[in-house]
XYZ file of C-alpha atoms in Angstrom:
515
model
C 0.000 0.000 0.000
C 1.068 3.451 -0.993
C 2.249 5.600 1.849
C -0.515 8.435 2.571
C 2.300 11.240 1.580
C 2.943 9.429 -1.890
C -1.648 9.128 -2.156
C -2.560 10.044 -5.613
C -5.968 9.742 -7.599
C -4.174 7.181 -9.821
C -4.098 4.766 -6.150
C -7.205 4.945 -5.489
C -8.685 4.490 -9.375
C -6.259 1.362 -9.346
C -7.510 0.173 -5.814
C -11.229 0.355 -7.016
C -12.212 2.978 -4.103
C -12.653 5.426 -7.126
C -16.342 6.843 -7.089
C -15.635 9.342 -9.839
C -17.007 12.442 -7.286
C -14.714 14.530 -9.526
C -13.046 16.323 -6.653
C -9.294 15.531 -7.548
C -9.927 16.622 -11.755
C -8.145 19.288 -12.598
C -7.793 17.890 -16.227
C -10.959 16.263 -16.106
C -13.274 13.136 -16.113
C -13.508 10.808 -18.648
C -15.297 7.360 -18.988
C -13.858 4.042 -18.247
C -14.516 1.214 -20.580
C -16.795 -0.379 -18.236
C -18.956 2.910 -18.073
C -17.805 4.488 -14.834
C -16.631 8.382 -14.612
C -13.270 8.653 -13.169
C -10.223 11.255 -13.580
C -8.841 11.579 -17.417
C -5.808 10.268 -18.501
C -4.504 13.741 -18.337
C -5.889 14.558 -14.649
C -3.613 11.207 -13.357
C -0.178 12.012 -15.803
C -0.472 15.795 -14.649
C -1.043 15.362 -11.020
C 1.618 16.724 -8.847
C 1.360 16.131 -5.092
C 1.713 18.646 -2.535
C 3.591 17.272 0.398
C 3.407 15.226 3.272
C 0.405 15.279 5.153
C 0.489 16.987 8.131
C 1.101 15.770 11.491
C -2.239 15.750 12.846
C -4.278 14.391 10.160
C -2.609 10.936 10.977
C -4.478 7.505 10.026
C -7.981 6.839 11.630
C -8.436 3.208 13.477
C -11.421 1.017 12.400
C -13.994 1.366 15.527
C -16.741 -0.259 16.137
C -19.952 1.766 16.208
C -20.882 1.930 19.083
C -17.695 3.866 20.432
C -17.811 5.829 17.240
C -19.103 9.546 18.696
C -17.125 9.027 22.222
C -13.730 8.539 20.340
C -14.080 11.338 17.559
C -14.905 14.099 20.299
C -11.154 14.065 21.370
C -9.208 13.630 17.927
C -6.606 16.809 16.745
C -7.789 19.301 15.282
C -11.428 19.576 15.702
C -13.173 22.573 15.642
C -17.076 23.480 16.212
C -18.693 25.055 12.625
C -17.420 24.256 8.948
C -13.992 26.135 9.589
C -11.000 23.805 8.588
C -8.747 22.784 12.190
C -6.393 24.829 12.809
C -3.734 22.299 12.368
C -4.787 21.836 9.353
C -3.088 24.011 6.450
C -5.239 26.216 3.991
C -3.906 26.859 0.415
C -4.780 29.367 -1.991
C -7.229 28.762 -4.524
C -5.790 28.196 -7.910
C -7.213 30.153 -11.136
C -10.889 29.923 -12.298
C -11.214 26.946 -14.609
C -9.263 24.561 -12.752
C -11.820 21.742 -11.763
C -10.848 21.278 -8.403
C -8.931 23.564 -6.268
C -6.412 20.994 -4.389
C -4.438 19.635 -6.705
C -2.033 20.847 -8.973
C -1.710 20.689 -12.959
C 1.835 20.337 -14.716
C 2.455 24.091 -14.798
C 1.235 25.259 -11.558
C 3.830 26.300 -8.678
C 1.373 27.036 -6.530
C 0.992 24.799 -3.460
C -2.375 22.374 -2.917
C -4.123 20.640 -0.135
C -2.548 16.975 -0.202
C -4.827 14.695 -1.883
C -4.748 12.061 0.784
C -7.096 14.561 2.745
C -9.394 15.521 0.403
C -10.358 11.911 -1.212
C -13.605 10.334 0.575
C -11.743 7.427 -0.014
C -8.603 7.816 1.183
C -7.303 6.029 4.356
C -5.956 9.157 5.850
C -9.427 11.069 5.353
C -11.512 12.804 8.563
C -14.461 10.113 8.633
C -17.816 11.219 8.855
C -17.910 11.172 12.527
C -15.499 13.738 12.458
C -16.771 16.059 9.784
C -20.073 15.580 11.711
C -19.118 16.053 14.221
C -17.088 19.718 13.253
C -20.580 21.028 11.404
C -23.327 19.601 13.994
C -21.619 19.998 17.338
C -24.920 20.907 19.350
C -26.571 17.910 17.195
C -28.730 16.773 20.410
C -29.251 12.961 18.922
C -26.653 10.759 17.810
C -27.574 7.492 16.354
C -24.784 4.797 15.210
C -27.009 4.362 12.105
C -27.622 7.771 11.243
C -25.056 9.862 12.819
C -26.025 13.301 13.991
C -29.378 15.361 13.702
C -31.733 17.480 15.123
C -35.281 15.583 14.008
C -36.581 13.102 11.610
C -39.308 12.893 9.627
C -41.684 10.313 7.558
C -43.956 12.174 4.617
C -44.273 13.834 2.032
C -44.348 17.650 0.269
C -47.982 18.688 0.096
C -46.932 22.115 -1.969
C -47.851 21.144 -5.411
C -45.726 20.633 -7.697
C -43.198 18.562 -6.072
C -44.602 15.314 -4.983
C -46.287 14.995 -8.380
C -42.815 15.757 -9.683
C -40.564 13.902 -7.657
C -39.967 10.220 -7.772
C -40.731 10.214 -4.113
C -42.446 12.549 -1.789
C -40.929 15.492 -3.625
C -38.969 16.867 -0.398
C -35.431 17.496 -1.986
C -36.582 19.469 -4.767
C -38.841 21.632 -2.245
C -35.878 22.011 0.415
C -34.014 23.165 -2.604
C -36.625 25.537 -3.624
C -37.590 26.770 -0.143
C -33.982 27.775 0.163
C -33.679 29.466 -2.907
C -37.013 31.460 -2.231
C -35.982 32.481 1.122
C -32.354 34.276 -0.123
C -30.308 31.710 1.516
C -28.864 30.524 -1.299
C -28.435 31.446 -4.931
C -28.231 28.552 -6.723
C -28.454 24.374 -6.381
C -25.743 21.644 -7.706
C -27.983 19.030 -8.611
C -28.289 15.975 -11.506
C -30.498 17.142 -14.857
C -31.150 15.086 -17.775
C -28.519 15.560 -20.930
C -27.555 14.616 -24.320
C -24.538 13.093 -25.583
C -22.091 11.291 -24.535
C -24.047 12.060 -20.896
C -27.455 11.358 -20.197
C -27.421 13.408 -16.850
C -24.479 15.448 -15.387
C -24.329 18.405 -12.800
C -25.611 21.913 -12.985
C -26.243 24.779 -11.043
C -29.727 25.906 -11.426
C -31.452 29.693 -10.004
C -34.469 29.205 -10.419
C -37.333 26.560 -8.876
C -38.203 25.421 -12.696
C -34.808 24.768 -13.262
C -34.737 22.745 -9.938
C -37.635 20.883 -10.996
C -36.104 19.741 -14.013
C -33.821 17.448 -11.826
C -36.697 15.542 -9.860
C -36.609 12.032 -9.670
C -33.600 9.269 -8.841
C -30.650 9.286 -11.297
C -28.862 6.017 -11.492
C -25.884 7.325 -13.924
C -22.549 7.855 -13.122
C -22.159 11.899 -12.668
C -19.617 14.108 -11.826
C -18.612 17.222 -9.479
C -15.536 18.563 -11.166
C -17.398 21.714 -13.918
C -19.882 22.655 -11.167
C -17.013 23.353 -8.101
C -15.119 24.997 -10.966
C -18.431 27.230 -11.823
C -18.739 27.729 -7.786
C -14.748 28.314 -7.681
C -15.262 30.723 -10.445
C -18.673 32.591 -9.422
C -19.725 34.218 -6.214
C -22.321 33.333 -4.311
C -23.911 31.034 -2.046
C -24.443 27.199 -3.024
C -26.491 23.897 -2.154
C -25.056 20.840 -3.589
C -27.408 18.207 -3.444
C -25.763 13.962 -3.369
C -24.990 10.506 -2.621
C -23.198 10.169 0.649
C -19.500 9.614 -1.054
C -20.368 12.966 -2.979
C -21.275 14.935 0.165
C -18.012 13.477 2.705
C -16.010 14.621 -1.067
C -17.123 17.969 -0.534
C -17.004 18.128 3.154
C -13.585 17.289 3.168
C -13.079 19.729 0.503
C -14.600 22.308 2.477
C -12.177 22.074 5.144
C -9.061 22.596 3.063
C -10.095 25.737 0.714
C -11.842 28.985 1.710
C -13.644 29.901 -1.208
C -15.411 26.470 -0.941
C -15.798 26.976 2.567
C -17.549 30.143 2.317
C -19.682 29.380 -1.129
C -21.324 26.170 -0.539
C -23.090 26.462 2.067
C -25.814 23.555 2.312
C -25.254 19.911 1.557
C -28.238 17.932 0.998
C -27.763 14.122 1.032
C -29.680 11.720 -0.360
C -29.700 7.879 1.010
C -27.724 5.744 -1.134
C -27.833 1.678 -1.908
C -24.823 2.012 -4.354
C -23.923 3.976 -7.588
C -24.877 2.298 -10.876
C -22.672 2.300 -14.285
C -23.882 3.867 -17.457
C -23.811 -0.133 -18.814
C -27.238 -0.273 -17.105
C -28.678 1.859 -19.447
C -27.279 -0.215 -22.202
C -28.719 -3.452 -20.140
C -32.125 -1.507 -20.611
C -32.057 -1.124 -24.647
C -30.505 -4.888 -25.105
C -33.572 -6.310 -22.915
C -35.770 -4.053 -24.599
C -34.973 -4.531 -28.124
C -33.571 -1.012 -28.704
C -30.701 -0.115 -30.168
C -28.356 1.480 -27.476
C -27.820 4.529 -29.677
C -31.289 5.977 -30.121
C -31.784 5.716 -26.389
C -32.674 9.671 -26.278
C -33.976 9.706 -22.244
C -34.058 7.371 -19.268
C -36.583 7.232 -16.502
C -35.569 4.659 -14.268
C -38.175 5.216 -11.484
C -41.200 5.904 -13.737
C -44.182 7.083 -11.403
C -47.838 5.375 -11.446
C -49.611 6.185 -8.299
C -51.728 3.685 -9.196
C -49.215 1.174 -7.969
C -47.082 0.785 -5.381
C -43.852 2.827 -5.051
C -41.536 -0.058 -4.969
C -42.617 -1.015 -8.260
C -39.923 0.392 -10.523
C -40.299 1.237 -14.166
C -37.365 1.628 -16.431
C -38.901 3.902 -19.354
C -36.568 4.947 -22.108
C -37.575 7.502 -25.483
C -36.107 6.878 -28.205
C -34.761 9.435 -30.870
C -37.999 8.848 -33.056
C -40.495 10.108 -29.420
C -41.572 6.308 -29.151
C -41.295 4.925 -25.967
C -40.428 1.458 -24.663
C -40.641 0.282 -20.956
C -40.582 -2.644 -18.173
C -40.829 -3.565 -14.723
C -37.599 -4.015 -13.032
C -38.759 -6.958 -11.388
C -39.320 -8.750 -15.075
C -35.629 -7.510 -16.034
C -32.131 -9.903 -15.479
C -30.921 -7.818 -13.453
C -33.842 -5.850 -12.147
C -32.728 -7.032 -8.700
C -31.048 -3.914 -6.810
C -29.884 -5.806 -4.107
C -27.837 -8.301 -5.817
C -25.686 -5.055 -6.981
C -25.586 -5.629 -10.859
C -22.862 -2.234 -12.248
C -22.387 -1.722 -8.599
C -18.989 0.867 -8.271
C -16.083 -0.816 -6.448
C -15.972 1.546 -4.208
C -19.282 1.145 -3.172
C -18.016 -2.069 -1.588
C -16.050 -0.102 0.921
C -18.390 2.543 2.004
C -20.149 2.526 5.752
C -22.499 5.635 4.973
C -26.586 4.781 4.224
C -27.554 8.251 5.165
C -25.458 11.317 4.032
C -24.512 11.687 7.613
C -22.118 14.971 6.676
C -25.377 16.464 4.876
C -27.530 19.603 6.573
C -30.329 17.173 5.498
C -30.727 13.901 4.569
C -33.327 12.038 2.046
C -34.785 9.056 1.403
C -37.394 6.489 0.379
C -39.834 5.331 3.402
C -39.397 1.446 1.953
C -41.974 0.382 5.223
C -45.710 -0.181 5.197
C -48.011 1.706 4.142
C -45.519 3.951 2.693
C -44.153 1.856 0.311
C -47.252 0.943 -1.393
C -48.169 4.441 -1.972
C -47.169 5.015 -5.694
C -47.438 8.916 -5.105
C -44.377 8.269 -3.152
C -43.328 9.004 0.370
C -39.701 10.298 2.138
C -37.974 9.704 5.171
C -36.000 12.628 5.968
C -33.401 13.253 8.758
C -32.319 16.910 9.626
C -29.347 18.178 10.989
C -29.062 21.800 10.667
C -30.929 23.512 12.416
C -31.808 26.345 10.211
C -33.113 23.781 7.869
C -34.889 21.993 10.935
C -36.854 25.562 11.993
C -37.808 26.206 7.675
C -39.297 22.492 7.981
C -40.995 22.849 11.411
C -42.691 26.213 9.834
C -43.155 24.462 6.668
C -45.416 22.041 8.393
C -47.473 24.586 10.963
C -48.510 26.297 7.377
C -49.649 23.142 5.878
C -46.921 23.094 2.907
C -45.341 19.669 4.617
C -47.180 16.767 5.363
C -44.962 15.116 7.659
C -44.813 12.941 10.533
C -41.958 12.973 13.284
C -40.518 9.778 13.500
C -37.587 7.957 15.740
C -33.909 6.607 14.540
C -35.237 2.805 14.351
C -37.977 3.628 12.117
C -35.511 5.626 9.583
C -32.906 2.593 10.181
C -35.849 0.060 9.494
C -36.966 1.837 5.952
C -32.921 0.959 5.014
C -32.683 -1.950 6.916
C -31.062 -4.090 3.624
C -28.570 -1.070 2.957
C -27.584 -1.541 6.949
C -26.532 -4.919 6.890
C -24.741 -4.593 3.621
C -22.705 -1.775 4.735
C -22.131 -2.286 8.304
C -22.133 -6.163 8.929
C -21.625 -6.978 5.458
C -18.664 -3.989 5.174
C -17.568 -5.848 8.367
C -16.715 -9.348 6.538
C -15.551 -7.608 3.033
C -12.657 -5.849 5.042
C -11.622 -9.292 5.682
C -11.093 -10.578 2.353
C -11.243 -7.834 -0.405
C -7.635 -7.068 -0.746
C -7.364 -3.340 -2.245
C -3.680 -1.768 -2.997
C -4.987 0.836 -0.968
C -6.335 -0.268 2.293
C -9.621 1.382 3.414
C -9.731 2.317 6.747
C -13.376 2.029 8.014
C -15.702 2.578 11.388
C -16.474 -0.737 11.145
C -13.825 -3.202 12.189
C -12.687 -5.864 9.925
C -14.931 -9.204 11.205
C -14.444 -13.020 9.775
C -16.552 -14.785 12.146
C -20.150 -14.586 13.613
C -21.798 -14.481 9.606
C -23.750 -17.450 9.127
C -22.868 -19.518 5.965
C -25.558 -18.645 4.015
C -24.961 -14.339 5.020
C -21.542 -15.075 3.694
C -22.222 -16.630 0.504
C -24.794 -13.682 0.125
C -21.702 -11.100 0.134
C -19.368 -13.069 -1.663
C -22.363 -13.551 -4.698
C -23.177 -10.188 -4.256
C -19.295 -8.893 -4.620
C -18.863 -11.502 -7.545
C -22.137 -10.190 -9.692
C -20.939 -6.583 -8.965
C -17.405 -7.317 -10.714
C -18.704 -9.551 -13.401
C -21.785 -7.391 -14.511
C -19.205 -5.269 -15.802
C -16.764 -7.186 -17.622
C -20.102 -9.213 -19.119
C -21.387 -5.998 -20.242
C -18.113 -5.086 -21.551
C -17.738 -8.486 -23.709
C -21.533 -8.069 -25.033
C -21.157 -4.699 -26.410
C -17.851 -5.361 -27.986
C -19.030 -8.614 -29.531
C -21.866 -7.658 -30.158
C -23.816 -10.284 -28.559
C -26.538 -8.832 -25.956
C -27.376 -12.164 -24.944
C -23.772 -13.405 -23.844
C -24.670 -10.674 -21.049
C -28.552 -10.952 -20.327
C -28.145 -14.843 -19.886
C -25.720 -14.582 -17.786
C -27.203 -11.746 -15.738
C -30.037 -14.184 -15.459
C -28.397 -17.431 -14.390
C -26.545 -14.932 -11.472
C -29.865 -13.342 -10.861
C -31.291 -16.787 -10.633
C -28.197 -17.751 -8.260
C -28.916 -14.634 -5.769
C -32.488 -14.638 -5.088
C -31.968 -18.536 -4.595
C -29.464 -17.659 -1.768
C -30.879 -14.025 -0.619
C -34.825 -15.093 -0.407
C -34.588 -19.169 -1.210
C -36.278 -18.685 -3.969
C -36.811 -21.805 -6.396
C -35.914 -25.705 -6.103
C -31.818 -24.259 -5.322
C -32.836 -21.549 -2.761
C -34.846 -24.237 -1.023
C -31.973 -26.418 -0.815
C -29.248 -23.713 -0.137
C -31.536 -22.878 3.217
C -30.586 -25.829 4.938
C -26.842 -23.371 5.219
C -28.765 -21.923 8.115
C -32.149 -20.423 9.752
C -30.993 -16.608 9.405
C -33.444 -14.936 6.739
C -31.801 -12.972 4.000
């Protein structure tokens, strides 16, 4: 393993624990032939490193979680609010256009923030705990599951337009809007639809239309790196709304450079299973019957509420404005659990909830709730300005929404839980990396049952394979070599994960434990 002074982006890319956040691109991102957006060639020959890191930010120690909050209250360098530690050195900002302000390109001479310290990935990283910690100091709950906040909520926008709009109970578009009507920001980071060689990247949208336009869930591989050059570039204030990974990446970010610091100035988080590869759009048109090229949109949550929620839809338009559709459930790898185009790094990440987020979002995947096909959202808040706008919010009738405790928010996740805590827990122990993750869950062989075990492993194995399948298919053309295999693997999971079929049957004699 690379020593954490001699970290670069090329480590982690090579390690897998790349989730193309864009943070470390100051020549770009680019797409990887298995569909994935990680730094261009350019961005890993160009990068220059900027030193040791500094004394204090030395190695975290895996923990287990229920010691997490005790232990991160005494670590170096923590201060109260979103100002970096004071051990901790600030750099100046490099020139507008640069996508990331802490690293360096080929002809800079100005210093950077080591890259060790700003990768959510990196071993030498503040954890969430910490960063939590640092923004949410008079946080008066702490929950092992959900880290720090101030209230949570089950329900649902009842301000029209953005439950209709949303792909769940509309509440991260109307947080978004609410704080653009009320002057505390000026605009939102958030994922729109595209053309090209992109069917959704980052923008920064002003208005509430333009917020709009990014409702519902985006499994596509997007990038950070033009939208914290726009915010490096532009004044102002700035939400940036994410998966977990996205929102530690900017955190951490945050605490290094002062024009960050200062401009972005909400995080909203949304709740996160794992990120997808743009191959699963191509898995779409191949089941289908499309050709992968006049694939024009994607929907993958398309909204009936005439069913219920959990009943996905993958819609795609073509060029010609025809559409063609299916149920996940009657797709090969329609399963989201067994982790089909899962990211590598997604493998090595112990945050459900966007615990360094001002506000957390997610689906409410309990009865009733997930039955409702207009759609429903758990939401956890942390900051509390955004706590008061919500508590108003609901007094005036604009929120419909429920107060709820940290088990019932843990139970709507509970899948996402076991894969990234007790699951994360075995995978430590046998997913060798060149770059070794350093987690808050401790590395654990023993106490999964046989069958939990196998679960992982099959899990871990369709997640690497899905790709290289995918790969093959579309350079052979051959579709089938990957949707028959997709099913026989799909066939394998469900067997093991709900003993499904004449194999699952047998396969649940492993053990009792329910998958």
């Amino acid at each position: 393993m690379p020593s954490p002074e001699a970290l670069t982006p090329a480590d982690i890319v090579e390690s897998g624990l790349c989730i193309g956040c864009g943070g470390c691109a100051i020549k770009g991102m680019a797409w990887d032939k298995y569909g994935q957006r990680k730094p261009s060639a350019a961005t890993l020959n160009h990068y220059r490193h900027a030193g040791p890191v500094p004394a204090s930010s030395h190695p975290q120690t895996n923990q287990p979680n229920g010691t997490r909050d005790a232990e991160c209250r005494d670590q170096p360098g923590m201060t109260a609010g979103i100002s970096a530690s004071p051990t901790t050195a600030r750099h100046p900002g490099l020139e507008p256009g640069y996508n990331a302000p802490h690293t360096l390109s080929a002809e800079s001479t100005q210093p950077a923030a080591p890259f060790a310290q700003t990768c959510p990935f990196s071993p030498v990283a503040r954890n969430e705990d910490q960063l939590a910690l640092a923004r949410f100091p008079q946080a008066p709950h702490h929950d092992a599951r959900l880290g720090r906040y101030e209230a949570n909520y089950v329900g649902h926008a009842d301000e029209a337009p953005f439950r209709e709009r949303g792909s769940s109970g509309g509440m991260v578009s109307w947080v978004a809007a609410d704080l653009l009507a009320a002057g505390a920001i000026d605009g939102v980071a958030h994922v729109i639809p595209s053309t090209g060689d992109r069917l959704f990247h980052y923008r920064i949208s002003r208005t509430p239309d333009q917020i709009l336009e990014g409702a519902r869930s985006r499994y596509y591989p997007v990038d950070l790196a033009e939208v914290l050059a726009e915010i490096r570039a532009t004044p102002g204030r700035y939400a940036i709304i994410g998966v977990p990974c996205f929102i530690k990446a900017v955190s951490l970010l945050r605490e290094q450079d002062p024009i960050l610091n200062e401009r972005i100035t909400h995080l909203l988080g949304l709740f996160c299973g794992h990120m997808k590869s743009a191959a699963f759009v191509d898995s779409f048109a191949w089941q289908l019957h499309v050709p992968r090229d006049e694939v024009r949109a994607v929907e993958y949550r398309r909204k009936d509420p005439d069913r219920p929620a959990n009943w996905y839809t993958a819609h795609l338009t073509l060029n010609d404005g025809t559409a063609r559709w299916q149920d996940w459930f009657h797709l090969a790898d329609g399963d989201w659990g067994a982790g089909f185009f899962q990211n590598s790094a997604c493998d090595a990440c112990d945050d459900v909830v966007a615990e360094c987020a001002d506000v957390s979002f997610g689906d409410a995947w309990v009865e009733p709730y997930s039955s409702d096909g207009r759609g429903t959202n758990v939401v956890i808040v942390r900051s509390p300005e955004i706590a008061g706008r919500i508590a108003s919010a609901i007094e005036d009738g604009r929120l419909d929404l429920k107060a709820v405790d940290a088990d019932f928010i843990a139970n709507t996740q509970a899948a996402g839980f076991r894969q990234r805590r007790e699951g994360l827990a075995y995978r430590l122990t046998w997913q060798k990396r060149r770059v070794t993750p350093i987690k808050r869950v401790a590395p654990r062989a023993e106490g999964h049952p046989p069958r939990r075990r196998a679960i992982y492993r099959t899990r871990a194995a369709i997640a690497r394979w899905s790709h290289r399948m995918a790969w093959a298919a579309k350079r052979l053309h051959v579709p089938a070599l990957y949707t028959r295999w997709a099913k026989a693997s799909l066939y394998v999971y469900q067997a093991l994960a709900y003993k499904r079929f004449r194999l699952g049957r047998l396969l649940a004699r492993l053990d009792g434990v329910e998958g």
